[in-house]
Amino acid sequence: MRGYLGIDVGSVSTNIVFTNEQMEVLDSLYIRTQGRPIDAVQRGMAQMYDKDGDLQILGVGTTGSGRHLIGAMVGADCIKNEITAHAVAASHLNPEVRTVLEIGGQDSKIILLRQGIVVDFAMNTVCAAGTGSFLDQQASRLGIPIEKFGELALQSQNPVRIAGRCSVFAESDMIHKQQMGHNTSDIIAGLCAALVRNYLNNVGKGKNIQEPVTFQGGVAANVGIRQAFEDALKVQVIVPEHYNVMGAIGCALLAREEVHNGEKSSKFKGFEMLDMEFQASSFECDGCPNHCEVINFKQNGKLIARWGARCPRWEVG
Amino acid sequence: MKRVAYPQMGNLGISVKSFLWELGAEPIEPSPISKRTMDLGVQNAPEFACLPLKVNLGNHLESIEKGAEYLLMAGGIGPCRFGYYGEVQREILQDLQKDAEMIVIEPNIFSIYWSFNYLHGGFVSPLRLYRILKFAMKKMKAIDDLERITQYLRPRAKKPQQVNLRYQKYLKLLDQAASEDRIKELKAEGIERLQELNNPEVKDVVHVGIVGEIYQVLEPYVSLNIEEKLGEMGVQVHRELFLSHWVMDHILKRVDRSSYINAATPYLGAMIGGHGQETVGQAVLYAREGLDGVIQLAPFTCMPEIVAESILPVVSEREQIPILSLFFDEHSGEAGVQTRIEAFVDLIKRRSERSVLA
């Protein structure tokens, strides 16, 4: 099978997709990064390879906070930031889309597009309230599986008001409401509304949100949050089929663009990479007062890339 | 000789150092801002103060370790909190029982004249002071000119890091320059050596204007070397805020502010402190000059810049220019900034591809 590989290495999850040449998603994986991105990607790719031994990769793209590391490891044709990747994927699926809401593990963003071009974007800056990690944490505190969280919120008849400004305050407010005797579904529905309010006031502040609106990222699985968005924005919110791997789809698309639909050969290192040993280590350069933290990246003990330096001193020859 | 330290802000130190020597005081160079400087400042400063207070407090503490007896700090007449930071730092250092005297220079001729006499330890004639200041000003201008060329060349050189290295080298040489002739010579030589790195084959350079709060804009450490990062992405950075420009404007009152005030007026008609009105006005001017985008840099909790930030989306829409606002504090991470500016540059590039096709 010939096709493209997209890898999105995020803080919480690592997502890998394999698409055919028509960019239909044939396989997608959602793995917990657990602080070891190299390991997560190797595990994921091994799973994919086990399923289909004659995958032929025409191009690879990486995105997410680990994009440079993993890009060097797999030999990516295209290393892109997650905003561009998400926007590309959203407008590929629906060329009309004008607003992308994305909530992932530790960040949330809004992207505005007009005629398929990103015209504005914003990311959460100093606050992680309302991202996936917080929802995860609250679900486990209440003993509710995260998958059931949204459905439970939809059952609520009378959502309570939760202070969503900050995740610490939100948690104490939730505990307060629970001790007052409110039932769990009302509290959860209140939390969903509070998180959406917080998102729209922080990330979405001053942004002109127009339809069609798509909602992607891991949190889009939560129907409670989706409903809260629809109530707050008074528009229909579309959740695409592959909502949780849209970043990976975006960088697969960008990789295809980079290799000109397969005319240019890919830099992909091949699945032999799964048996190789990759090692990243860092040191502080003492050549000047900048004290750059330089990263050494080794493949089977051989140095293949270095980054983090602000001068050419540590360039790999 | 009095041992005098001063806080770190961009290349200000080079001029202040030679000024102090000429005045007959012993300058104590601040250690370059490091994680330790930040930690010292953050530990001892109020949490909701903005970065300049914390970083400069860290500078003071490190300089005291190096034996400084006097600490120079800029004052101000608001309405920005910075004007009061010198006093706040004085109190904090007293609480920490640090034995150093804080000298706060207010932006008026009398305060400046008095402080300089005090540092000299006796009477300095106005004529002598004028000569010393003129010399320091020459240095400052030469540095700023080299920096402008560096901004131009980063996106146009084969290796942008090479440009940074050469620029740093000439900063060091200018630091040691002891005469006006030598400054002139070094400036000419530096410009020539930098120009050698120009690669005429580079065509599509993106132009981005930088606006915002002066400390955040001028001190590369706190804004995570954003200008170098942009340069590596093929962006030529434009900005009006340079040290020499600030001195001409605020101390010598020789800058005509009407252009940015007029441009800002339909959006923000009042001086709200700090560089708030300049940020808005300059963003409008950059849009009309045809730049591709504007980036606003400001420290977290900065009031004037927060006001400007909430006005900039309107500027962006009416003047048809993408604007990105970035706020920084001691928690700001390299990765977050990198992602945002990469996405911003992508946005600009894809936008211009579209306009070429249309």
Coordinates of N, CA, C and O in Angstrom, one line a residue, chain A residues 82-88 90 97-102 109-114 117-123 199 203 207-208 212 214 216, chain B residues 347:
Chain A
E82 N 1.7 23.1 14.8 CA 0.4 22.5 14.8 C -0.8 23.4 14.3 O -1.8 22.9 14.0
I83 N -0.6 24.7 14.4 CA -1.6 25.6 13.9 C -1.8 25.5 12.4 O -2.9 25.3 11.9
T84 N -0.7 25.5 11.7 CA -0.8 25.4 10.2 C -1.4 24.0 9.9 O -2.2 23.8 9.0
A85 N -0.9 22.9 10.6 CA -1.3 21.6 10.3 C -2.8 21.4 10.6 O -3.5 20.8 9.7
H86 N -3.3 21.9 11.7 CA -4.8 21.8 11.9 C -5.6 22.6 10.9 O -6.7 22.1 10.5
A87 N -5.1 23.7 10.5 CA -5.9 24.5 9.5 C -5.9 23.8 8.2 O -7.0 23.8 7.5
V88 N -4.8 23.3 7.8 CA -4.7 22.6 6.5 C -5.7 21.4 6.5 O -6.4 21.2 5.5
A90 N -8.4 20.9 8.4 CA -9.8 21.3 8.4 C -10.2 21.8 7.1 O -11.3 21.5 6.6
V97 N -14.7 25.9 5.5 CA -14.6 26.1 6.9 C -14.0 27.5 7.2 O -13.1 28.0 6.6
R98 N -14.6 28.2 8.2 CA -14.2 29.6 8.5 C -13.6 29.7 10.0 O -12.9 30.6 10.3
T99 N -14.0 28.7 10.8 CA -13.5 28.8 12.2 C -13.1 27.3 12.7 O -13.9 26.4 12.5
V100 N -11.9 27.2 13.2 CA -11.5 25.9 13.8 C -11.3 26.1 15.3 O -10.5 27.0 15.7
L101 N -12.1 25.3 16.1 CA -11.8 25.3 17.5 C -11.1 24.1 17.8 O -11.4 23.0 17.4
E102 N -9.9 24.2 18.5 CA -9.2 23.0 18.8 C -8.8 22.9 20.2 O -8.2 23.9 20.8
K109 N -6.6 26.2 20.9 CA -6.4 27.2 20.0 C -7.6 27.5 19.2 O -8.5 26.7 19.1
I110 N -7.6 28.7 18.6 CA -8.7 29.0 17.7 C -8.0 29.5 16.4 O -7.0 30.1 16.4
I111 N -8.6 29.0 15.2 CA -8.0 29.4 14.0 C -9.1 30.0 13.1 O -10.1 29.3 13.0
L112 N -8.9 31.1 12.5 CA -9.9 31.7 11.6 C -9.4 31.6 10.2 O -8.2 32.0 9.9
L113 N -10.2 31.1 9.3 CA -9.8 31.0 7.9 C -10.8 31.7 7.0 O -12.0 31.8 7.4
R114 N -10.3 32.3 6.0 CA -11.2 32.8 5.0 C -10.7 32.3 3.6 O -9.6 32.5 3.3
I117 N -7.6 30.2 3.7 CA -6.3 30.8 4.2 C -6.5 31.2 5.6 O -7.5 31.8 6.0
V118 N -5.4 30.9 6.5 CA -5.5 31.3 7.9 C -5.3 32.8 7.9 O -4.4 33.4 7.3
V119 N -6.3 33.5 8.5 CA -6.2 35.0 8.6 C -5.9 35.4 10.1 O -5.4 36.5 10.3
D120 N -6.2 34.5 11.0 CA -5.9 34.9 12.4 C -5.9 33.6 13.2 O -6.5 32.7 12.9
F121 N -5.2 33.6 14.4 CA -5.2 32.5 15.2 C -4.8 33.0 16.6 O -4.3 34.1 16.8
A122 N -5.1 32.2 17.6 CA -4.7 32.4 19.0 C -4.5 31.1 19.7 O -5.2 30.1 19.4
M123 N -3.6 31.1 20.7 CA -3.4 29.9 21.5 C -3.5 30.3 23.0 O -3.3 31.5 23.3
Y199 N -12.7 29.5 27.5 CA -12.1 29.4 26.2 C -12.4 30.6 25.3 O -11.6 31.3 24.7
V203 N -9.0 32.6 24.7 CA -8.4 32.3 23.4 C -9.3 33.0 22.3 O -8.8 33.5 21.3
K207 N -12.3 37.6 18.6 CA -12.2 36.9 17.3 C -13.6 36.8 16.7 O -14.6 36.6 17.4
N208 N -13.7 37.1 15.4 CA -14.9 37.0 14.7 C -15.2 35.6 14.3 O -14.8 35.1 13.3
P212 N -18.9 28.0 8.6 CA -19.0 26.8 9.4 C -17.9 26.7 10.4 O -16.7 27.2 10.2
T214 N -15.7 24.1 12.9 CA -15.4 22.8 13.2 C -14.7 22.7 14.6 O -14.0 23.7 15.0
Q216 N -12.1 20.3 16.8 CA -11.3 19.2 16.7 C -10.3 19.1 17.9 O -10.3 20.0 18.7
Chain B
L347 N 1.1 32.0 7.9 CA -0.1 32.7 7.6 C 0.2 33.8 6.6 O -0.4 34.0 5.5

